[in-house]
PDB file of C-alpha atoms and ligand atoms in Angstrom:
ATOM      1  CA  UNK B1284      27.175 239.364 251.540  1.00  0.00           C
ATOM      2  CA  UNK B1285      31.673 239.770 252.376  1.00  0.00           C
ATOM      3  CA  UNK B1286      33.838 237.961 249.717  1.00  0.00           C
ATOM      4  CA  UNK B1287      34.736 235.757 252.894  1.00  0.00           C
ATOM      5  CA  UNK B1288      31.543 234.884 252.496  1.00  0.00           C
ATOM      6  CA  UNK B1289      31.647 234.358 248.746  1.00  0.00           C
ATOM      7  CA  UNK B1290      31.653 230.318 247.356  1.00  0.00           C
ATOM      8  CA  UNK B1291      31.614 230.796 244.303  1.00  0.00           C
ATOM      9  CA  UNK B1292      33.555 233.769 241.854  1.00  0.00           C
ATOM     10  CA  UNK B1293      30.649 235.698 239.756  1.00  0.00           C
ATOM     11  CA  UNK B1294      30.579 234.758 236.115  1.00  0.00           C
ATOM     12  CA  UNK B1295      30.763 236.748 233.508  1.00  0.00           C
ATOM     13  CA  UNK B1296      27.931 235.601 231.603  1.00  0.00           C
ATOM     14  CA  UNK B1297      25.546 232.515 231.267  1.00  0.00           C
ATOM     15  CA  UNK B1298      22.498 231.183 234.194  1.00  0.00           C
ATOM     16  CA  UNK B1299      23.153 231.141 237.630  1.00  0.00           C
ATOM     17  CA  UNK B1300      20.293 228.401 239.069  1.00  0.00           C
ATOM     18  CA  UNK B1301      20.165 229.318 242.545  1.00  0.00           C
ATOM     19  CA  UNK B1302      18.395 228.267 245.591  1.00  0.00           C
ATOM     20  CA  UNK B1303      17.832 224.997 244.472  1.00  0.00           C
ATOM     21  CA  UNK B1304      16.877 222.450 246.923  1.00  0.00           C
ATOM     22  CA  UNK B1305      20.529 221.652 249.083  1.00  0.00           C
ATOM     23  CA  UNK B1306      20.973 217.534 247.572  1.00  0.00           C
ATOM     24  CA  UNK B1307      19.591 218.164 243.929  1.00  0.00           C
ATOM     25  CA  UNK B1308      22.970 220.831 242.567  1.00  0.00           C
ATOM     26  CA  UNK B1309      24.238 216.749 240.471  1.00  0.00           C
ATOM     27  CA  UNK B1310      20.161 216.022 239.366  1.00  0.00           C
ATOM     28  CA  UNK B1311      20.376 219.725 238.456  1.00  0.00           C
ATOM     29  CA  UNK B1312      23.551 219.451 236.312  1.00  0.00           C
ATOM     30  CA  UNK B1313      21.766 215.737 234.598  1.00  0.00           C
ATOM     31  CA  UNK B1314      18.693 216.837 233.789  1.00  0.00           C
ATOM     32  CA  UNK B1315      20.870 220.063 231.899  1.00  0.00           C
ATOM     33  CA  UNK B1316      22.344 217.031 230.235  1.00  0.00           C
ATOM     34  CA  UNK B1317      25.788 218.633 231.630  1.00  0.00           C
ATOM     35  CA  UNK B1318      29.352 216.614 232.296  1.00  0.00           C
ATOM     36  CA  UNK B1319      31.986 218.943 232.313  1.00  0.00           C
ATOM     37  CA  UNK B1320      33.200 217.214 227.981  1.00  0.00           C
ATOM     38  CA  UNK B1321      30.855 220.582 226.683  1.00  0.00           C
ATOM     39  CA  UNK B1322      33.549 222.688 227.532  1.00  0.00           C
ATOM     40  CA  UNK B1323      32.094 225.365 228.758  1.00  0.00           C
ATOM     41  CA  UNK B1324      32.455 226.023 232.558  1.00  0.00           C
ATOM     42  CA  UNK B1325      30.538 224.864 235.366  1.00  0.00           C
ATOM     43  CA  UNK B1326      30.660 225.434 239.194  1.00  0.00           C
ATOM     44  CA  UNK B1327      29.022 224.246 241.757  1.00  0.00           C
ATOM     45  CA  UNK B1328      27.896 224.592 245.470  1.00  0.00           C
ATOM     46  CA  UNK B1329      26.138 222.343 247.547  1.00  0.00           C
ATOM     47  CA  UNK B1330      25.039 223.429 251.366  1.00  0.00           C
ATOM     48  CA  UNK B1331      25.362 226.581 250.538  1.00  0.00           C
ATOM     49  CA  UNK B1332      23.621 229.503 253.782  1.00  0.00           C
ATOM     50  CA  UNK B1333      21.174 230.234 253.256  1.00  0.00           C
ATOM     51  CA  UNK B1334      18.911 232.963 254.374  1.00  0.00           C
ATOM     52  CA  UNK B1335      15.693 231.303 253.195  1.00  0.00           C
ATOM     53  CA  UNK B1336      15.971 227.696 252.603  1.00  0.00           C
ATOM     54  CA  UNK B1337      18.614 227.610 255.363  1.00  0.00           C
ATOM     55  CA  UNK B1338      21.234 225.445 253.273  1.00  0.00           C
ATOM     56  CA  UNK B1339      21.034 225.598 249.542  1.00  0.00           C
ATOM     57  CA  UNK B1340      22.578 224.268 246.712  1.00  0.00           C
ATOM     58  CA  UNK B1341      23.996 226.974 243.257  1.00  0.00           C
ATOM     59  CA  UNK B1342      24.995 225.808 240.230  1.00  0.00           C
ATOM     60  CA  UNK B1343      26.050 228.688 238.130  1.00  0.00           C
ATOM     61  CA  UNK B1344      27.199 227.775 234.044  1.00  0.00           C
ATOM     62  CA  UNK B1345      28.586 230.038 232.139  1.00  0.00           C
ATOM     63  CA  UNK B1346      27.801 230.522 228.834  1.00  0.00           C
ATOM     64  CA  UNK B1347      24.726 228.765 227.848  1.00  0.00           C
ATOM     65  CA  UNK B1348      20.999 229.767 229.168  1.00  0.00           C
ATOM     66  CA  UNK B1349      17.628 228.078 229.068  1.00  0.00           C
ATOM     67  CA  UNK B1350      15.563 225.614 227.187  1.00  0.00           C
ATOM     68  CA  UNK B1351      12.005 225.339 228.582  1.00  0.00           C
ATOM     69  CA  UNK B1352      11.678 222.318 229.133  1.00  0.00           C
ATOM     70  CA  UNK B1353      14.995 222.255 231.146  1.00  0.00           C
ATOM     71  CA  UNK B1354      13.560 225.255 233.318  1.00  0.00           C
ATOM     72  CA  UNK B1355       9.589 222.655 233.590  1.00  0.00           C
ATOM     73  CA  UNK B1356      11.740 219.687 234.312  1.00  0.00           C
ATOM     74  CA  UNK B1357      13.912 221.835 236.846  1.00  0.00           C
ATOM     75  CA  UNK B1358      11.344 223.211 238.406  1.00  0.00           C
ATOM     76  CA  UNK B1359       9.935 219.130 239.803  1.00  0.00           C
ATOM     77  CA  UNK B1360      12.892 218.544 241.093  1.00  0.00           C
ATOM     78  CA  UNK B1361      13.934 222.335 242.461  1.00  0.00           C
ATOM     79  CA  UNK B1362      10.826 224.303 242.841  1.00  0.00           C
ATOM     80  CA  UNK B1363      12.156 227.257 244.654  1.00  0.00           C
ATOM     81  CA  UNK B1364      15.044 227.553 242.221  1.00  0.00           C
ATOM     82  CA  UNK B1365      15.586 230.973 240.865  1.00  0.00           C
ATOM     83  CA  UNK B1366      17.247 231.127 237.271  1.00  0.00           C
ATOM     84  CA  UNK B1367      19.008 234.147 236.395  1.00  0.00           C
ATOM     85  CA  UNK B1368      20.242 235.250 233.316  1.00  0.00           C
ATOM     86  CA  UNK B1369      23.920 237.123 233.672  1.00  0.00           C
ATOM     87  CA  UNK B1370      25.157 239.271 230.761  1.00  0.00           C
ATOM     88  CA  UNK B1371      28.883 241.737 231.514  1.00  0.00           C
ATOM     89  CA  UNK B1372      28.380 240.317 235.414  1.00  0.00           C
ATOM     90  CA  UNK B1373      24.657 242.376 235.849  1.00  0.00           C
ATOM     91  CA  UNK B1374      22.086 240.137 236.776  1.00  0.00           C
ATOM     92  CA  UNK B1375      19.407 240.777 233.475  1.00  0.00           C
ATOM     93  CA  UNK B1376      16.707 238.706 234.275  1.00  0.00           C
ATOM     94  CA  UNK B1377      15.844 236.731 237.432  1.00  0.00           C
ATOM     95  CA  UNK B1378      12.600 234.271 237.375  1.00  0.00           C
ATOM     96  CA  UNK B1379      11.320 232.405 239.430  1.00  0.00           C
ATOM     97  CA  UNK B1380      10.558 228.912 238.093  1.00  0.00           C
ATOM     98  CA  UNK B1381       6.692 227.348 237.999  1.00  0.00           C
ATOM     99  CA  UNK B1382       5.182 224.078 237.938  1.00  0.00           C
ATOM    100  CA  UNK B1383       4.596 223.217 234.443  1.00  0.00           C
ATOM    101  CA  UNK B1384       0.929 220.956 233.575  1.00  0.00           C
ATOM    102  CA  UNK B1385       2.932 218.833 232.365  1.00  0.00           C
ATOM    103  CA  UNK B1386       5.976 217.785 231.129  1.00  0.00           C
ATOM    104  CA  UNK B1387       6.135 216.256 227.065  1.00  0.00           C
ATOM    105  CA  UNK B1388       9.534 214.091 225.766  1.00  0.00           C
ATOM    106  CA  UNK B1389      12.035 214.830 228.579  1.00  0.00           C
ATOM    107  CA  UNK B1390      10.935 212.228 230.887  1.00  0.00           C
ATOM    108  CA  UNK B1391      10.894 208.045 230.043  1.00  0.00           C
ATOM    109  CA  UNK B1392       7.927 206.253 231.526  1.00  0.00           C
ATOM    110  CA  UNK B1393       9.672 203.030 235.108  1.00  0.00           C
ATOM    111  CA  UNK B1394       6.973 200.606 233.571  1.00  0.00           C
ATOM    112  CA  UNK B1395       8.826 198.466 231.302  1.00  0.00           C
ATOM    113  CA  UNK B1396       4.687 197.639 229.045  1.00  0.00           C
ATOM    114  CA  UNK B1397       4.046 201.232 228.911  1.00  0.00           C
ATOM    115  CA  UNK B1398       3.344 201.880 225.142  1.00  0.00           C
ATOM    116  CA  UNK B1399       6.183 204.366 225.326  1.00  0.00           C
ATOM    117  CA  UNK B1400       8.552 201.884 225.883  1.00  0.00           C
ATOM    118  CA  UNK B1401       7.688 199.660 223.332  1.00  0.00           C
ATOM    119  CA  UNK B1402       8.743 200.137 218.850  1.00  0.00           C
ATOM    120  CA  UNK B1403       6.480 203.264 218.799  1.00  0.00           C
ATOM    121  CA  UNK B1404       6.899 206.614 217.579  1.00  0.00           C
ATOM    122  CA  UNK B1405       4.726 207.881 221.388  1.00  0.00           C
ATOM    123  CA  UNK B1406       6.312 210.882 222.913  1.00  0.00           C
ATOM    124  CA  UNK B1407       6.496 210.370 226.984  1.00  0.00           C
ATOM    125  CA  UNK B1408       3.825 212.575 228.584  1.00  0.00           C
ATOM    126  CA  UNK B1409       3.732 213.467 232.499  1.00  0.00           C
ATOM    127  CA  UNK B1410       1.040 214.859 234.414  1.00  0.00           C
ATOM    128  CA  UNK B1411       2.264 217.303 237.024  1.00  0.00           C
ATOM    129  CA  UNK B1412      -0.139 215.859 239.923  1.00  0.00           C
ATOM    130  CA  UNK B1413       0.469 217.136 244.102  1.00  0.00           C
ATOM    131  CA  UNK B1414       2.999 213.402 244.660  1.00  0.00           C
ATOM    132  CA  UNK B1415       5.348 213.823 241.084  1.00  0.00           C
ATOM    133  CA  UNK B1416       4.526 213.001 237.357  1.00  0.00           C
ATOM    134  CA  UNK B1417       1.825 210.930 236.095  1.00  0.00           C
ATOM    135  CA  UNK B1418       2.660 209.053 232.989  1.00  0.00           C
ATOM    136  CA  UNK B1419      -0.517 209.961 230.694  1.00  0.00           C
ATOM    137  CA  UNK B1420      -0.814 206.406 228.804  1.00  0.00           C
ATOM    138  CA  UNK B1421      -0.012 203.743 232.255  1.00  0.00           C
ATOM    139  CA  UNK B1422      -0.515 205.865 235.352  1.00  0.00           C
ATOM    140  CA  UNK B1423       2.698 205.269 236.764  1.00  0.00           C
ATOM    141  CA  UNK B1424       4.088 208.143 238.935  1.00  0.00           C
ATOM    142  CA  UNK B1425       7.046 209.212 239.836  1.00  0.00           C
ATOM    143  CA  UNK B1426       7.700 210.609 242.637  1.00  0.00           C
ATOM    144  CA  UNK B1427      11.396 211.494 244.006  1.00  0.00           C
ATOM    145  CA  UNK B1428      13.186 209.578 241.823  1.00  0.00           C
ATOM    146  CA  UNK B1429      12.373 212.191 239.006  1.00  0.00           C
ATOM    147  CA  UNK B1430      15.964 213.253 238.250  1.00  0.00           C
ATOM    148  CA  UNK B1431      16.312 209.006 237.580  1.00  0.00           C
ATOM    149  CA  UNK B1432      14.043 209.472 234.260  1.00  0.00           C
ATOM    150  CA  UNK B1433      15.263 212.371 232.315  1.00  0.00           C
ATOM    151  CA  UNK B1434      15.355 212.006 228.906  1.00  0.00           C
ATOM    152  CA  UNK B1435      16.408 214.855 227.557  1.00  0.00           C
TER     153      UNK B1435
HETATM  154  N1  CTP Z2708      25.512 235.936 240.579  1.00  0.00           N
HETATM  155  C1  CTP Z2708      27.061 235.229 240.150  1.00  0.00           C
HETATM  156  N2  CTP Z2708      27.378 236.250 238.964  1.00  0.00           N
HETATM  157  C2  CTP Z2708      27.566 237.082 239.293  1.00  0.00           C
HETATM  158  C3  CTP Z2708      25.777 237.899 239.659  1.00  0.00           C
HETATM  159  C4  CTP Z2708      24.444 237.289 240.533  1.00  0.00           C
HETATM  160  O1  CTP Z2708      27.454 234.343 239.943  1.00  0.00           O
HETATM  161  N3  CTP Z2708      27.579 238.011 237.861  1.00  0.00           N
HETATM  162  C5  CTP Z2708      25.055 234.559 241.056  1.00  0.00           C
HETATM  163  C6  CTP Z2708      25.030 235.403 242.577  1.00  0.00           C
HETATM  164  O2  CTP Z2708      26.372 234.693 243.341  1.00  0.00           O
HETATM  165  C7  CTP Z2708      23.571 235.202 243.448  1.00  0.00           C
HETATM  166  C8  CTP Z2708      22.272 235.380 241.938  1.00  0.00           C
HETATM  167  O3  CTP Z2708      23.874 235.271 240.311  1.00  0.00           O
HETATM  168  O4  CTP Z2708      23.652 233.423 243.271  1.00  0.00           O
HETATM  169  C9  CTP Z2708      21.562 236.134 242.194  1.00  0.00           C
HETATM  170  O5  CTP Z2708      22.621 237.458 241.763  1.00  0.00           O
HETATM  171  P1  CTP Z2708      21.815 238.708 242.853  1.00  0.00           P
HETATM  172  O6  CTP Z2708      20.079 239.004 241.665  1.00  0.00           O
HETATM  173  O7  CTP Z2708      22.738 239.648 242.532  1.00  0.00           O
HETATM  174  O8  CTP Z2708      21.617 237.729 243.659  1.00  0.00           O
HETATM  175  P2  CTP Z2708      20.802 237.999 245.252  1.00  0.00           P
HETATM  176  O9  CTP Z2708      19.995 239.662 245.418  1.00  0.00           O
HETATM  177  O10 CTP Z2708      20.955 237.769 246.459  1.00  0.00           O
HETATM  178  O11 CTP Z2708      19.158 236.941 244.522  1.00  0.00           O
HETATM  179  P3  CTP Z2708      17.783 236.947 245.420  1.00  0.00           P
HETATM  180  O12 CTP Z2708      17.786 237.846 246.162  1.00  0.00           O
HETATM  181  O13 CTP Z2708      17.118 235.907 244.130  1.00  0.00           O
HETATM  182  O14 CTP Z2708      18.442 235.897 246.027  1.00  0.00           O
HETATM  183 ZN1   ZN Z2709       3.565 205.156 231.138  1.00  0.00          ZN
END
């Protein structure tokens, strides 16, 4: 890629979340709990041309790596994403996200009557199903609005 085409600067150290479905970059930040007040560098590219996806979003977070539960939730909204670990300007690790069987303790159930919304010490658990994620306790299915129910 020529320098004319580089939209977002390279980073020295941190994580590049690449090949994010166009339109999902802000949801990626929500999943990571990033609002800019943390102090580390964050760059976001939206609707960047991509050979593979046509258009993509890209999120670069400096001086931070991602936990497995963050990657699990990311995979639900950005199934094609690649997670690149950058150290001293070099990509030292590149992983495609994989769809988990389920996610525990990271999403809240939208059903007010669900046991997980009562005052009980119960962790939420959603199974990943074909059309979204399904609450283990009340079977409510979250589809496009997964990002609105992140609880990390
Ligand atoms: N990147 C970065 N800072 C670096 C190195 C890489 O921001 N110091 C970014 C690149 O801009 C790219 C992503 O990390 O968006 C992956 O880098 P690289 O593996 O070099 O790019 P590609 O080979 O194009 O990756 P892929 O094959 O996954 O598309
Ligand atoms: Zn529920």
